[in-house]
Amino acid sequence: SAVISQKPSRDICQRGTSLTIQCQVDSQVTMMFWYRQQPGQSLTLIATANQGSEATYESGFVIDKFPISRPNLTFSTLTVSNMSPEDSSIYLCSVDSGSTDTQYFGPGTRLTVL
Amino acid sequence: QKEVEQNSGPLSVPEGAIASLNCTYSDRGSQSFFWYRQYSGKSPELIMSIYSNGDKEDGRFTAQLNKASQYVSLLIRDSQPSDSATYLCAVNMGGGYQKVTFGIGTKLQVIP
């Protein structure tokens, strides 16, 4: 499976600011996914990012709030914009295996908004 | 709305026993099913994938799939305290882009 890293691993931010989370993979992958996991809840898909095209957002998530970049086949960023305490969560990126629909997850970014 | 349902637990089993984790899903056309393990403060780790009806065994883990009943389970034999974690069931409901839907997860506690 691919080796996935995320930066930062955690951050504490002030209300109204923005944070960009980076996801780096050690091999080329077609699809990258961004999830949110709020305390005590399961994973919720925010968007799917393919290289060379705009991200596809799930219901309840909009590009203005969660802009995503996918400049190449090994890297993606998720920005959490104009943050509020409700955005406090763990943000995870994942990648597909390439041969099956299995997904592998990065270590996650723990975000706290004050 | 397409859903994956799990009992959040906690499920407590004694060390050495069999832990049985269950999951149901709403979309009858689902084709791919996954079990992930998530330790507290860590990201999900894939344990098993299953695509066909029946059992699939990997070491102490057995995944069971019954598409007619829309039911998938995970058995952990000879449970160890290190198995204590939250187990997430995930189902690809054919939403495109290899989209999977996750259940809330069952917290397993293995008591020494």
Coordinates of C-alpha atoms in Angstrom, one line a residue:
Chain A
S1 CA 0.0 0.0 0.0
A2 CA 1.0 3.6 -0.5
V3 CA 2.8 5.6 2.2
I4 CA 0.8 8.8 2.9
S5 CA 1.8 11.8 4.9
Q6 CA -0.2 14.8 6.1
K7 CA 0.9 18.2 7.3
P8 CA 0.3 19.5 9.9
S9 CA -0.5 16.7 12.2
R10 CA -2.4 19.0 14.4
D11 CA -3.1 22.7 14.8
I12 CA -5.0 25.1 17.0
C13 CA -6.5 28.0 15.1
Q14 CA -8.5 31.1 15.8
R15 CA -12.0 31.6 14.6
G16 CA -12.2 33.3 11.1
T17 CA -8.8 32.1 9.9
S18 CA -8.0 29.5 7.3
L19 CA -5.8 26.4 7.4
T20 CA -4.4 24.5 4.5
I21 CA -3.7 20.8 5.0
Q22 CA -1.3 19.0 2.8
C23 CA -1.4 15.3 1.7
Q24 CA 1.6 13.7 0.0
V25 CA 1.7 10.1 -1.4
D26 CA 4.9 8.2 -2.2
S27 CA 3.5 6.9 -5.5
Q28 CA 1.2 8.2 -8.2
V29 CA -2.5 7.7 -7.5
T30 CA -5.5 8.5 -9.6
M31 CA -7.9 9.4 -6.9
M32 CA -7.5 11.2 -3.6
F33 CA -10.2 11.7 -1.0
W34 CA -10.7 14.1 1.8
Y35 CA -12.7 13.0 4.9
R36 CA -13.8 14.6 8.1
Q37 CA -14.2 12.7 11.4
Q38 CA -15.9 14.7 14.1
P39 CA -15.6 13.6 17.7
G40 CA -17.5 10.3 18.3
Q41 CA -18.6 10.1 14.7
S42 CA -17.7 8.2 11.7
L43 CA -15.9 9.4 8.6
T44 CA -17.7 11.7 6.3
L45 CA -16.5 12.2 2.8
I46 CA -15.9 15.9 1.9
A47 CA -14.8 15.6 -1.7
T48 CA -13.0 13.5 -4.2
A49 CA -10.0 15.0 -6.0
N50 CA -8.7 13.9 -9.4
Q51 CA -5.6 15.4 -11.0
G52 CA -6.4 17.8 -13.7
S53 CA -10.0 18.4 -12.8
E54 CA -12.1 20.1 -10.2
A55 CA -12.9 18.3 -7.0
T56 CA -16.3 16.7 -6.6
Y57 CA -18.0 17.7 -3.4
E58 CA -20.4 15.8 -1.4
S59 CA -23.8 17.1 -0.3
G60 CA -23.3 19.6 2.5
F61 CA -19.8 20.7 1.5
V62 CA -19.0 23.6 -0.8
I63 CA -15.9 24.7 -2.6
D64 CA -15.8 28.2 -1.0
K65 CA -15.5 26.6 2.5
F66 CA -13.3 23.7 1.5
P67 CA -11.2 24.5 -1.6
I68 CA -9.1 21.6 -2.8
S69 CA -6.1 21.5 -5.1
R70 CA -4.7 18.5 -6.9
P71 CA -1.7 19.8 -8.9
N72 CA -0.2 16.3 -9.6
L73 CA -0.7 12.6 -9.0
T74 CA 1.1 12.5 -5.6
F75 CA -0.2 15.7 -3.8
S76 CA -3.3 17.4 -2.7
T77 CA -4.3 20.2 -0.4
L78 CA -7.5 20.9 1.5
T79 CA -8.2 24.4 2.9
V80 CA -10.6 24.9 5.7
S81 CA -11.7 28.5 5.3
N82 CA -13.2 31.1 7.7
M83 CA -13.1 28.5 10.5
S84 CA -15.5 28.3 13.3
P85 CA -15.4 26.0 16.4
E86 CA -17.8 23.6 14.5
D87 CA -14.9 22.9 12.1
S88 CA -12.9 21.3 14.9
S89 CA -12.4 17.8 13.7
I90 CA -9.9 15.3 12.3
Y91 CA -9.3 15.7 8.6
L92 CA -8.1 12.6 6.7
C93 CA -6.9 12.1 3.2
S94 CA -7.0 8.8 1.6
V95 CA -6.0 7.3 -1.8
D96 CA -7.3 4.4 -3.8
S97 CA -5.2 1.3 -4.3
G98 CA -5.2 1.6 -8.1
S99 CA -6.3 -2.0 -8.7
T100 CA -9.3 -2.3 -6.4
D101 CA -11.6 0.2 -4.7
T102 CA -9.7 -0.2 -1.4
Q103 CA -8.8 3.1 0.2
Y104 CA -5.7 3.7 2.4
F105 CA -5.6 6.6 4.9
G106 CA -3.1 9.2 5.9
P107 CA -2.4 9.8 9.6
G108 CA -4.8 12.7 9.8
T109 CA -4.8 16.3 10.9
R110 CA -6.4 17.2 14.2
L111 CA -7.8 20.7 14.0
T112 CA -9.1 22.7 17.0
V113 CA -10.8 26.0 16.4
L114 CA -11.1 28.4 19.3
Chain B
Q1 CA -30.3 7.9 1.8
K2 CA -27.7 5.2 1.6
E3 CA -26.6 4.0 5.0
V4 CA -24.3 1.7 6.8
E5 CA -25.4 0.8 10.3
Q6 CA -23.3 -0.6 13.2
N7 CA -23.9 -0.9 16.9
S8 CA -21.5 1.7 18.5
G9 CA -20.9 -0.6 21.5
P10 CA -18.8 -0.9 23.5
L11 CA -18.6 -4.6 22.9
S12 CA -16.7 -6.3 25.7
V13 CA -15.2 -9.7 25.4
P14 CA -12.7 -11.6 27.5
E15 CA -9.3 -12.3 26.2
G16 CA -9.2 -15.5 24.1
A17 CA -12.9 -15.3 23.2
I18 CA -14.4 -14.7 19.7
A19 CA -15.5 -11.1 19.0
S20 CA -18.4 -10.8 16.6
L21 CA -18.9 -7.4 14.9
N22 CA -21.9 -6.8 12.7
C23 CA -22.9 -4.3 10.0
T24 CA -26.0 -3.8 7.8
Y25 CA -26.3 -1.7 4.7
S26 CA -29.2 -0.2 2.8
D27 CA -28.2 -0.5 -0.8
R28 CA -28.9 -3.9 -2.3
G29 CA -26.6 -3.2 -5.3
S30 CA -23.5 -2.7 -3.2
Q31 CA -20.5 -4.8 -4.4
S32 CA -17.5 -4.1 -2.2
F33 CA -17.2 -4.3 1.6
F34 CA -14.4 -3.4 4.0
W35 CA -13.5 -3.6 7.6
Y36 CA -11.1 -1.0 9.1
R37 CA -9.6 -0.9 12.5
Q38 CA -9.1 2.5 14.2
Y39 CA -7.1 2.9 17.4
S40 CA -7.8 5.9 19.5
G41 CA -6.1 9.0 18.0
K42 CA -5.0 7.1 14.9
S43 CA -6.3 6.8 11.3
P44 CA -8.3 3.8 10.0
E45 CA -6.3 0.8 9.0
L46 CA -7.7 -1.7 6.5
I47 CA -8.2 -5.2 7.9
M48 CA -10.2 -7.0 5.3
S49 CA -12.1 -6.6 2.1
I50 CA -14.8 -8.9 0.8
Y51 CA -16.6 -9.0 -2.5
S52 CA -18.5 -12.3 -2.7
N53 CA -21.0 -14.1 -0.5
G54 CA -19.5 -16.4 2.1
D55 CA -16.5 -16.3 4.4
K56 CA -13.0 -14.9 3.9
E57 CA -10.4 -15.7 6.4
D58 CA -7.1 -13.9 7.1
G59 CA -5.3 -15.1 10.2
R60 CA -7.5 -14.5 13.3
F61 CA -10.0 -12.5 11.2
T62 CA -12.9 -13.8 9.2
A63 CA -15.2 -11.5 7.2
Q64 CA -18.7 -12.9 6.4
L65 CA -20.9 -11.5 3.7
N66 CA -24.6 -12.2 3.0
K67 CA -25.8 -9.9 0.2
A68 CA -29.4 -11.3 0.3
S69 CA -29.7 -10.2 3.9
Q70 CA -27.5 -7.0 3.3
Y71 CA -25.3 -8.1 6.2
V72 CA -21.6 -8.2 6.7
S73 CA -19.7 -9.3 9.8
L74 CA -16.2 -9.6 11.2
L75 CA -15.2 -12.3 13.6
I76 CA -12.0 -12.0 15.6
R77 CA -10.8 -15.3 17.1
D78 CA -8.6 -15.6 20.2
S79 CA -9.2 -11.9 20.9
Q80 CA -6.2 -10.0 22.4
P81 CA -6.1 -6.8 24.4
S82 CA -4.3 -5.3 21.4
D83 CA -7.5 -5.8 19.4
S84 CA -9.2 -3.2 21.5
A85 CA -10.1 -0.5 19.0
T86 CA -13.1 0.8 17.0
Y87 CA -14.0 -1.3 13.9
L88 CA -15.4 0.6 11.0
C89 CA -17.6 -1.1 8.4
A90 CA -17.4 0.5 4.9
V91 CA -19.4 -0.2 1.8
N92 CA -19.0 0.9 -1.7
M93 CA -22.6 1.7 -2.8
G94 CA -21.7 2.4 -6.4
G95 CA -21.8 6.2 -6.0
G96 CA -19.0 6.6 -8.5
Y97 CA -15.4 7.7 -7.9
Q98 CA -15.0 4.5 -5.7
K99 CA -17.0 6.3 -3.1
V100 CA -17.5 4.3 0.1
T101 CA -19.8 5.0 3.0
F102 CA -18.6 4.3 6.5
G103 CA -20.6 3.1 9.5
I104 CA -20.2 4.8 12.9
G105 CA -17.9 2.0 14.1
T106 CA -18.2 -0.5 16.9
K107 CA -15.8 0.0 19.9
L108 CA -14.4 -3.3 21.0
Q109 CA -12.9 -3.8 24.4
V110 CA -10.9 -7.0 25.1
I111 CA -10.7 -7.6 28.8
P112 CA -7.5 -9.4 30.0

